[in-house]
CSV table of C-alpha atoms in Angstrom, one decimal:
chain,number,residue,atom,x,y,z
D,20,PHE,CA,-3.6,13.8,9.0
D,21,CYS,CA,-5.9,16.5,7.9
D,22,ARG,CA,-8.8,14.7,8.5
D,23,HIS,CA,-8.6,13.8,11.9
D,24,PRO,CA,-6.2,16.2,13.6
D,25,GLY,CA,-6.9,14.9,17.3
D,26,GLN,CA,-5.3,11.7,16.3
D,27,ILE,CA,-2.2,12.5,14.7
D,28,GLY,CA,-0.4,10.1,17.1
D,29,ARG,CA,-2.2,7.2,16.0
D,30,VAL,CA,-2.6,7.6,12.8
D,31,TYR,CA,1.3,8.1,12.8
D,32,ALA,CA,2.0,4.8,15.3
D,33,PHE,CA,-0.5,2.6,13.1
D,34,ASP,CA,1.8,4.1,10.0
D,35,LEU,CA,5.0,2.9,11.5
D,36,ALA,CA,3.6,-0.6,12.6
D,37,GLY,CA,2.8,-1.2,9.4
D,38,ALA,CA,5.9,-0.1,7.7
D,39,GLY,CA,7.9,-2.3,10.1
D,40,ILE,CA,5.7,-5.2,9.3
D,41,GLY,CA,5.9,-4.8,5.8
D,42,ALA,CA,9.5,-4.4,6.0
D,43,LEU,CA,9.8,-7.6,7.7
D,44,GLY,CA,7.2,-9.3,5.3
D,45,ILE,CA,9.5,-8.4,2.5
D,46,VAL,CA,13.1,-9.8,4.4
D,47,GLY,CA,11.2,-12.9,5.1
D,48,LEU,CA,9.7,-12.8,1.1
D,49,LEU,CA,13.3,-12.9,-0.1
D,50,PHE,CA,14.5,-15.8,1.8
D,51,LEU,CA,11.4,-18.0,0.1
D,52,VAL,CA,11.5,-16.3,-3.6
D,53,PHE,CA,13.8,-15.3,-6.3
D,54,PRO,CA,14.0,-10.9,-5.8
D,55,SER,CA,12.5,-10.5,-9.6
D,56,THR,CA,9.4,-12.9,-8.2
D,57,ALA,CA,9.4,-10.7,-4.5
D,58,LEU,CA,9.6,-7.7,-6.8
D,59,ARG,CA,6.1,-8.5,-9.2
D,60,PHE,CA,4.4,-9.8,-6.3
D,61,VAL,CA,5.0,-6.6,-4.2
D,62,ALA,CA,4.0,-4.6,-7.4
D,63,ALA,CA,0.8,-6.4,-7.6
D,64,LEU,CA,-0.3,-5.8,-4.4
D,65,ALA,CA,0.5,-2.3,-4.7
D,66,PHE,CA,-1.5,-2.5,-7.7
D,67,ALA,CA,-4.2,-4.3,-5.8
D,68,ALA,CA,-4.5,-1.3,-3.0
D,69,ALA,CA,-4.5,1.3,-5.7
D,70,ALA,CA,-7.3,0.2,-7.3
D,71,PHE,CA,-9.4,-0.8,-3.2
D,72,ALA,CA,-8.8,2.9,-2.6
D,73,ALA,CA,-9.8,4.3,-6.0
D,74,PHE,CA,-13.3,2.6,-5.5
D,75,GLY,CA,-13.6,4.2,-2.0
D,76,MET,CA,-12.7,7.5,-3.8
D,77,VAL,CA,-16.1,10.1,-4.8
D,78,ARG,CA,-14.5,10.3,-8.3
D,79,HIS,CA,-14.1,6.9,-10.3
D,80,ARG,CA,-12.1,9.2,-13.0
D,81,TRP,CA,-8.9,8.4,-11.5
D,82,LEU,CA,-9.4,4.8,-11.5
D,83,ALA,CA,-10.0,5.0,-15.3
D,84,ALA,CA,-6.6,7.4,-15.8
D,85,GLY,CA,-5.0,4.9,-13.8
D,86,GLY,CA,-5.6,2.1,-15.9
D,87,LEU,CA,-4.4,4.5,-19.3
D,88,GLY,CA,-1.3,4.6,-17.2
């Protein structure tokens, strides 16, 4: 929100839309697979998103620190 103060409404709208789509996706996923499998899938997706975001950071030390865990 600090980087784009003039577009807070737009950022918030996309945040809410993404949360809604994610929630519907999880409900749909739970109809297809066991909950333990869905949890593994969501964890892998979150790890991939964190790694993708870390590559965009100026300091790559955070990626190494995250790998140590």
